[in-house]
Amino acid sequence: MVAVKRNTWQREAVREALDSRDGFVSAQGLHQGLRDAGSPIGLATVYRALADLATVGEADSLQSPEGESLYRACATTGHHHHLICRSCGLTVEIEATEVEQWAKRTASDHGFTEAQHIVDIFGLCHQCASAKA
Amino acid sequence: MVAVKRNTWQREAVREALDSRDGFVSAQGLHQGLRDAGSPIGLATVYRALADLATVGEADSLQSPEGESLYRACATTGHHHHLICRSCGLTVEIEATEVEQWAKRTASDHGFTEAQHIVDIFGLCHQCASAKA
DNA sequence: GTCGAATTGATAACCGTTATCATTACGAGT
DNA sequence: ACTCGTAATGATAACGGTTATCAATTCGAC
């Protein structure tokens, strides 16, 4: 029998919790939020759900400078990058065909294959920049 | 008395071991290499030395997709990016004016300031790709 | 050479993540 | 609606990388 994806309330809860966030969240942070909201969901399940969402492409993941994996529900289904406010976490999804091609070309120029790239921009969004001034 | 940096053979050993490598190495990998070379240096010390080198700017550090911290003594002192073999660690330093401008433009297009970007490409170098086949 | 303080290193503690495995419950088929 | 096989769950153990601990060491100023 072929593996069938089941719809569990837990999976849905994770998806919704992720959607309700504006920026990137850690698995543990999301779990904590769900527990605080009264859900008895398990930590392992949150990790699994997030991994699944990331695999399917419904969520994007990246690593914080501290080494944690952060997740986010991305509107764009295709491959894209992020522009992240390092102060408030506001995230903008970015299309970068230009960079995509550059990465691929650069890799093959040097004989590299199976190239994947990490491209993210961290900065201060307009609001945070103003608030800071 | 103010804190004084001491010159220990261990610190020097780490610096040299890092210089002798072509690509990024994990702290554990470097430690292993030193032990294999006969040095009785401790793992904790390697971590400390690498952290120091990174702080001073004598070493570049980045995180592998798997979450490990990798270190490298870079030839270029200025801003540059990396093309890294995820199998052997071979690293090519990359100038990417193209991407540099794209990043700056993208950030300002969205009202972001003080933008810094993380741009690295991971792949399999020609040798590792062949060895794998 | 002395001596105080920085450094070392073996190991324990940490932290995030993944694996384990008995239990639960989804949902296709009847 | 009821069964039943199996995927999913969740408490917890295991895991891997990194950091903290702390007694022993050793650098280097005097």
CSV table of C-alpha atoms (C1' of nucleotides) in Angstrom, one decimal:
chain,number,residue,atom,x,y,z
A,1,MET,CA,0.0,0.0,0.0
A,2,VAL,CA,1.2,3.4,-0.8
A,3,ALA,CA,1.9,5.8,2.1
A,4,VAL,CA,-1.1,8.0,2.7
A,5,LYS,CA,-0.9,11.3,4.4
A,6,ARG,CA,-3.4,11.6,7.2
A,7,ASN,CA,-5.0,14.8,8.3
A,8,THR,CA,-4.6,15.1,12.0
A,9,TRP,CA,-5.6,18.0,14.1
A,10,GLN,CA,-2.0,18.3,15.2
A,11,ARG,CA,-0.7,18.9,11.7
A,12,GLU,CA,-3.4,21.4,11.1
A,13,ALA,CA,-2.6,23.1,14.4
A,14,VAL,CA,1.0,23.5,13.5
A,15,ARG,CA,0.1,24.8,10.0
A,16,GLU,CA,-2.2,27.4,11.5
A,17,ALA,CA,0.1,28.4,14.2
A,18,LEU,CA,2.8,29.0,11.6
A,19,ASP,CA,0.5,31.0,9.5
A,20,SER,CA,-0.4,33.2,12.3
A,21,ARG,CA,3.1,34.3,12.8
A,22,ASP,CA,4.7,37.2,10.9
A,23,GLY,CA,8.2,36.1,10.9
A,24,PHE,CA,10.4,33.0,11.4
A,25,VAL,CA,9.8,30.9,14.5
A,26,SER,CA,11.8,28.1,16.0
A,27,ALA,CA,10.2,24.7,16.4
A,28,GLN,CA,10.4,25.0,20.2
A,29,GLY,CA,9.0,28.5,20.1
A,30,LEU,CA,6.0,27.3,18.1
A,31,HIS,CA,5.5,24.3,20.4
A,32,GLN,CA,5.6,26.6,23.4
A,33,GLY,CA,3.1,28.9,21.7
A,34,LEU,CA,0.7,26.0,21.0
A,35,ARG,CA,1.0,24.7,24.6
A,36,ASP,CA,0.3,28.2,25.9
A,37,ALA,CA,-2.7,28.3,23.7
A,38,GLY,CA,-3.9,25.1,25.5
A,39,SER,CA,-2.9,22.5,22.9
A,40,PRO,CA,-1.5,19.3,24.4
A,41,ILE,CA,0.5,18.7,21.2
A,42,GLY,CA,3.9,17.0,21.6
A,43,LEU,CA,7.2,18.5,20.8
A,44,ALA,CA,8.2,15.7,18.5
A,45,THR,CA,5.1,16.1,16.5
A,46,VAL,CA,5.8,19.8,16.0
A,47,TYR,CA,9.2,19.0,14.7
A,48,ARG,CA,7.7,16.3,12.4
A,49,ALA,CA,5.0,18.6,11.1
A,50,LEU,CA,7.4,21.4,10.4
A,51,ALA,CA,9.8,19.1,8.6
A,52,ASP,CA,6.9,17.8,6.5
A,53,LEU,CA,5.7,21.3,5.7
A,54,ALA,CA,9.2,22.3,4.8
A,55,THR,CA,9.6,19.2,2.5
A,56,VAL,CA,6.3,19.8,0.8
A,57,GLY,CA,7.2,23.4,0.3
A,58,GLU,CA,4.5,24.9,2.5
A,59,ALA,CA,7.1,26.3,4.9
A,60,ASP,CA,10.5,27.7,4.5
A,61,SER,CA,13.3,27.1,6.9
A,62,LEU,CA,16.6,28.8,7.6
A,63,GLN,CA,19.1,28.8,10.4
A,64,SER,CA,19.4,31.6,12.9
A,65,PRO,CA,22.9,32.8,13.5
A,66,GLU,CA,22.8,30.8,16.7
A,67,GLY,CA,22.2,27.6,14.8
A,68,GLU,CA,18.6,27.1,15.5
A,69,SER,CA,16.3,26.1,12.7
A,70,LEU,CA,13.6,28.6,12.1
A,71,TYR,CA,10.4,28.1,10.1
A,72,ARG,CA,7.9,30.3,8.3
A,73,ALA,CA,4.8,29.8,6.3
A,74,CYS,CA,5.7,31.3,2.9
A,75,ALA,CA,3.0,32.7,0.6
A,76,THR,CA,5.1,32.0,-2.5
A,77,THR,CA,5.2,28.3,-3.3
A,78,GLY,CA,8.3,28.3,-5.5
A,79,HIS,CA,11.9,28.8,-4.5
A,80,HIS,CA,12.6,32.2,-3.0
A,81,HIS,CA,14.7,34.1,-0.5
A,82,HIS,CA,14.1,36.4,2.4
A,83,LEU,CA,14.7,39.9,3.5
A,84,ILE,CA,14.5,39.9,7.2
A,85,CYS,CA,14.4,42.7,9.7
A,86,ARG,CA,16.9,41.8,12.4
A,87,SER,CA,15.0,43.9,14.9
A,88,CYS,CA,11.4,43.0,14.6
A,89,GLY,CA,11.6,39.8,12.4
A,90,LEU,CA,9.5,41.2,9.7
A,91,THR,CA,10.1,39.1,6.6
A,92,VAL,CA,9.7,39.9,2.9
A,93,GLU,CA,9.8,37.1,0.4
A,94,ILE,CA,12.0,37.8,-2.5
A,95,GLU,CA,12.1,36.5,-6.1
A,96,ALA,CA,15.6,36.5,-7.3
A,97,THR,CA,15.9,34.8,-10.7
A,98,GLU,CA,19.0,36.9,-11.2
A,99,VAL,CA,20.7,35.4,-8.2
A,100,GLU,CA,19.4,32.0,-8.9
A,101,GLN,CA,21.2,31.9,-12.2
A,102,TRP,CA,24.3,33.5,-10.8
A,103,ALA,CA,24.5,30.8,-8.2
A,104,LYS,CA,24.0,28.0,-10.7
A,105,ARG,CA,26.5,29.5,-13.1
A,106,THR,CA,29.1,30.1,-10.5
A,107,ALA,CA,28.8,26.6,-9.2
A,108,SER,CA,29.2,25.0,-12.6
A,109,ASP,CA,32.0,27.4,-13.5
A,110,HIS,CA,34.0,25.8,-10.7
A,111,GLY,CA,33.0,22.3,-11.5
A,112,PHE,CA,30.5,22.0,-8.6
A,113,THR,CA,27.3,20.0,-8.9
A,114,GLU,CA,24.2,19.5,-6.7
A,115,ALA,CA,24.5,23.2,-5.8
A,116,GLN,CA,22.2,24.7,-3.2
A,117,HIS,CA,22.6,28.2,-2.0
A,118,ILE,CA,21.9,30.2,1.1
A,119,VAL,CA,20.9,33.7,0.2
A,120,ASP,CA,19.3,35.9,2.8
A,121,ILE,CA,19.4,39.6,3.6
A,122,PHE,CA,19.2,40.9,7.1
A,123,GLY,CA,18.6,44.6,7.7
A,124,LEU,CA,16.4,47.1,9.5
A,125,CYS,CA,13.0,47.7,8.1
A,126,HIS,CA,11.7,51.2,7.8
A,127,GLN,CA,9.7,51.1,11.0
A,128,CYS,CA,12.6,49.8,13.1
A,129,ALA,CA,15.0,52.2,11.5
A,130,SER,CA,12.7,55.1,12.4
A,131,ALA,CA,12.1,53.9,15.9
A,132,LYS,CA,15.8,53.6,16.4
A,133,ALA,CA,16.6,57.1,15.3
B,1,MET,CA,46.2,44.1,35.9
B,2,VAL,CA,44.4,44.1,32.6
B,3,ALA,CA,43.8,40.8,30.8
B,4,VAL,CA,46.8,39.8,28.8
B,5,LYS,CA,46.7,37.5,25.8
B,6,ARG,CA,49.1,34.7,26.3
B,7,ASN,CA,50.9,32.9,23.5
B,8,THR,CA,50.5,29.2,24.0
B,9,TRP,CA,51.6,26.6,21.6
B,10,GLN,CA,48.1,25.3,21.4
B,11,ARG,CA,46.7,28.6,20.1
B,12,GLU,CA,49.5,28.7,17.5
B,13,ALA,CA,48.8,25.1,16.6
B,14,VAL,CA,45.2,25.8,15.8
B,15,ARG,CA,46.1,28.9,13.8
B,16,GLU,CA,48.6,26.8,11.7
B,17,ALA,CA,46.3,23.9,11.3
B,18,LEU,CA,43.6,26.2,10.0
B,19,ASP,CA,46.0,27.9,7.6
B,20,SER,CA,47.0,24.5,6.2
B,21,ARG,CA,43.5,23.6,5.3
B,22,ASP,CA,42.0,24.4,1.9
B,23,GLY,CA,38.4,24.8,3.0
B,24,PHE,CA,36.1,25.2,5.9
B,25,VAL,CA,36.6,22.8,8.7
B,26,SER,CA,34.6,22.0,11.8
B,27,ALA,CA,36.1,22.5,15.2
B,28,GLN,CA,35.9,18.8,15.7
B,29,GLY,CA,37.5,18.0,12.4
B,30,LEU,CA,40.4,20.3,13.1
B,31,HIS,CA,40.8,18.8,16.5
B,32,GLN,CA,40.8,15.4,15.1
B,33,GLY,CA,43.4,16.5,12.6
B,34,LEU,CA,45.6,17.9,15.3
B,35,ARG,CA,45.3,14.7,17.3
B,36,ASP,CA,46.2,12.6,14.3
B,37,ALA,CA,49.2,14.8,13.8
B,38,GLY,CA,50.3,13.8,17.3
B,39,SER,CA,49.2,16.9,19.2
B,40,PRO,CA,47.7,16.2,22.6
B,41,ILE,CA,45.6,19.4,22.3
B,42,GLY,CA,42.2,19.3,23.9
B,43,LEU,CA,38.9,19.7,22.1
B,44,ALA,CA,37.7,22.6,24.4
B,45,THR,CA,40.9,24.5,23.6
B,46,VAL,CA,40.3,24.1,19.9
B,47,TYR,CA,36.8,25.5,20.3
B,48,ARG,CA,38.2,28.4,22.3
B,49,ALA,CA,41.0,29.2,19.9
B,50,LEU,CA,38.7,29.2,16.9
B,51,ALA,CA,36.2,31.4,18.6
B,52,ASP,CA,39.0,33.8,19.4
B,53,LEU,CA,40.4,33.8,15.9
B,54,ALA,CA,36.9,34.4,14.5
B,55,THR,CA,36.4,37.3,16.9
B,56,VAL,CA,39.7,38.9,16.0
B,57,GLY,CA,38.9,38.5,12.3
B,58,GLU,CA,41.7,36.1,11.5
B,59,ALA,CA,39.1,33.4,10.7
B,60,ASP,CA,35.8,33.3,8.9
B,61,SER,CA,33.0,31.2,10.2
B,62,LEU,CA,29.8,30.0,8.8
B,63,GLN,CA,27.2,27.4,9.5
B,64,SER,CA,26.9,24.3,7.3
B,65,PRO,CA,23.3,23.4,6.2
B,66,GLU,CA,23.5,20.7,8.9
B,67,GLY,CA,24.0,23.3,11.6
B,68,GLU,CA,27.7,22.8,12.3
B,69,SER,CA,30.0,25.8,12.7
B,70,LEU,CA,32.7,25.8,10.2
B,71,TYR,CA,35.9,27.8,10.2
B,72,ARG,CA,38.4,28.9,7.7
B,73,ALA,CA,41.5,31.2,7.4
B,74,CYS,CA,40.6,33.3,4.4
B,75,ALA,CA,43.1,34.8,2.1
B,76,THR,CA,40.9,37.7,1.1
B,77,THR,CA,40.5,40.2,3.9
B,78,GLY,CA,37.7,42.1,2.3
B,79,HIS,CA,34.1,41.1,1.8
B,80,HIS,CA,33.6,38.0,-0.2
B,81,HIS,CA,31.4,34.9,-0.4
B,82,HIS,CA,32.1,31.2,-0.6
B,83,LEU,CA,31.5,28.2,-2.8
B,84,ILE,CA,31.9,25.2,-0.6
B,85,CYS,CA,32.1,21.4,-1.3
B,86,ARG,CA,29.8,19.9,1.3
B,87,SER,CA,31.7,16.7,1.1
B,88,CYS,CA,35.4,17.6,1.4
B,89,GLY,CA,35.1,21.2,2.4
B,90,LEU,CA,37.0,22.6,-0.6
B,91,THR,CA,36.3,26.3,-0.7
B,92,VAL,CA,36.5,28.8,-3.4
B,93,GLU,CA,36.4,32.5,-2.5
B,94,ILE,CA,34.0,34.4,-4.7
B,95,GLU,CA,33.7,38.0,-5.8
B,96,ALA,CA,30.1,38.8,-6.6
B,97,THR,CA,29.7,42.4,-7.4
B,98,GLU,CA,26.5,41.4,-9.2
B,99,VAL,CA,25.0,39.9,-6.1
B,100,GLU,CA,26.3,42.7,-3.9
B,101,GLN,CA,24.4,45.3,-5.9
B,102,TRP,CA,21.3,43.1,-6.1
B,103,ALA,CA,21.3,42.8,-2.3
B,104,LYS,CA,21.7,46.5,-1.7
B,105,ARG,CA,19.0,47.3,-4.3
B,106,THR,CA,16.6,44.8,-3.0
B,107,ALA,CA,17.0,46.0,0.6
B,108,SER,CA,16.4,49.6,-0.3
B,109,ASP,CA,13.5,48.7,-2.6
B,110,HIS,CA,11.7,47.4,0.5
B,111,GLY,CA,12.8,50.2,2.8
B,112,PHE,CA,15.4,48.2,4.6
B,113,THR,CA,18.6,49.8,5.8
B,114,GLU,CA,21.9,48.6,7.3
B,115,ALA,CA,21.6,45.5,5.1
B,116,GLN,CA,24.0,42.7,5.4
B,117,HIS,CA,23.6,39.5,3.5
B,118,ILE,CA,24.4,35.9,3.8
B,119,VAL,CA,25.3,34.4,0.5
B,120,ASP,CA,27.0,31.0,0.2
B,121,ILE,CA,26.8,28.2,-2.2
B,122,PHE,CA,27.1,24.6,-1.2
B,123,GLY,CA,27.7,21.8,-3.7
B,124,LEU,CA,29.8,18.9,-4.6
B,125,CYS,CA,33.2,19.6,-6.1
B,126,HIS,CA,34.3,17.7,-9.2
B,127,GLN,CA,36.4,15.3,-7.2
B,128,CYS,CA,33.8,14.4,-4.7
B,129,ALA,CA,31.1,14.1,-7.3
B,130,SER,CA,33.3,11.6,-9.2
B,131,ALA,CA,34.2,9.7,-6.0
B,132,LYS,CA,30.6,9.4,-5.2
B,133,ALA,CA,29.6,7.9,-8.5
C,1,DG,C1',63.3,31.8,40.0
C,2,DT,C1',58.6,33.2,42.1
C,3,DC,C1',54.0,33.7,42.0
C,4,DG,C1',49.5,35.2,40.5
C,5,DA,C1',46.5,34.8,36.8
C,6,DA,C1',45.3,33.1,32.4
C,7,DT,C1',45.0,28.8,30.0
C,8,DT,C1',44.4,24.2,29.4
C,9,DG,C1',41.9,19.7,29.1
C,10,DA,C1',38.9,15.8,30.7
C,11,DT,C1',34.5,15.6,31.5
C,12,DA,C1',29.8,17.0,32.7
C,13,DA,C1',26.2,19.8,31.5
C,14,DC,C1',23.5,22.0,27.8
C,15,DC,C1',20.5,22.6,23.9
C,16,DG,C1',18.3,21.6,19.9
C,17,DT,C1',17.0,17.8,17.2
C,18,DT,C1',16.1,12.9,16.0
C,19,DA,C1',15.0,8.1,17.1
C,20,DT,C1',12.4,4.8,19.8
C,21,DC,C1',8.3,2.4,20.7
C,22,DA,C1',4.0,1.5,22.9
C,23,DT,C1',-0.4,3.7,22.3
C,24,DT,C1',-3.8,6.3,19.7
C,25,DA,C1',-6.8,7.3,16.1
C,26,DC,C1',-7.4,8.2,10.9
C,27,DG,C1',-10.0,6.6,7.2
C,28,DA,C1',-10.6,3.1,3.5
C,29,DG,C1',-13.2,-0.7,2.9
C,30,DT,C1',-17.0,-3.2,4.1
D,1,DA,C1',-21.5,2.8,11.4
D,2,DC,C1',-18.0,-0.8,12.5
D,3,DT,C1',-13.4,-3.0,11.7
D,4,DC,C1',-8.9,-3.1,11.1
D,5,DG,C1',-4.3,-2.1,9.2
D,6,DT,C1',-1.3,1.3,9.6
D,7,DA,C1',0.3,6.0,9.9
D,8,DA,C1',0.7,9.4,13.5
D,9,DT,C1',1.4,10.7,18.1
D,10,DG,C1',4.0,11.8,22.3
D,11,DA,C1',6.9,10.9,26.5
D,12,DT,C1',11.3,10.0,26.8
D,13,DA,C1',15.9,8.3,25.6
D,14,DA,C1',19.6,9.0,22.6
D,15,DC,C1',22.4,11.8,19.9
D,16,DG,C1',25.8,15.4,18.2
D,17,DG,C1',27.7,19.7,18.6
D,18,DT,C1',29.0,23.3,21.7
D,19,DT,C1',29.8,25.4,26.2
D,20,DA,C1',30.7,25.4,31.2
D,21,DT,C1',33.2,23.5,35.1
D,22,DC,C1',37.2,23.3,37.8
D,23,DA,C1',41.5,21.4,39.3
D,24,DA,C1',46.0,21.2,37.3
D,25,DT,C1',49.2,23.5,34.5
D,26,DT,C1',52.1,27.1,32.6
D,27,DC,C1',52.9,31.7,30.7
D,28,DG,C1',55.3,35.8,31.7
D,29,DA,C1',55.8,40.1,34.5
D,30,DC,C1',58.5,41.1,38.2
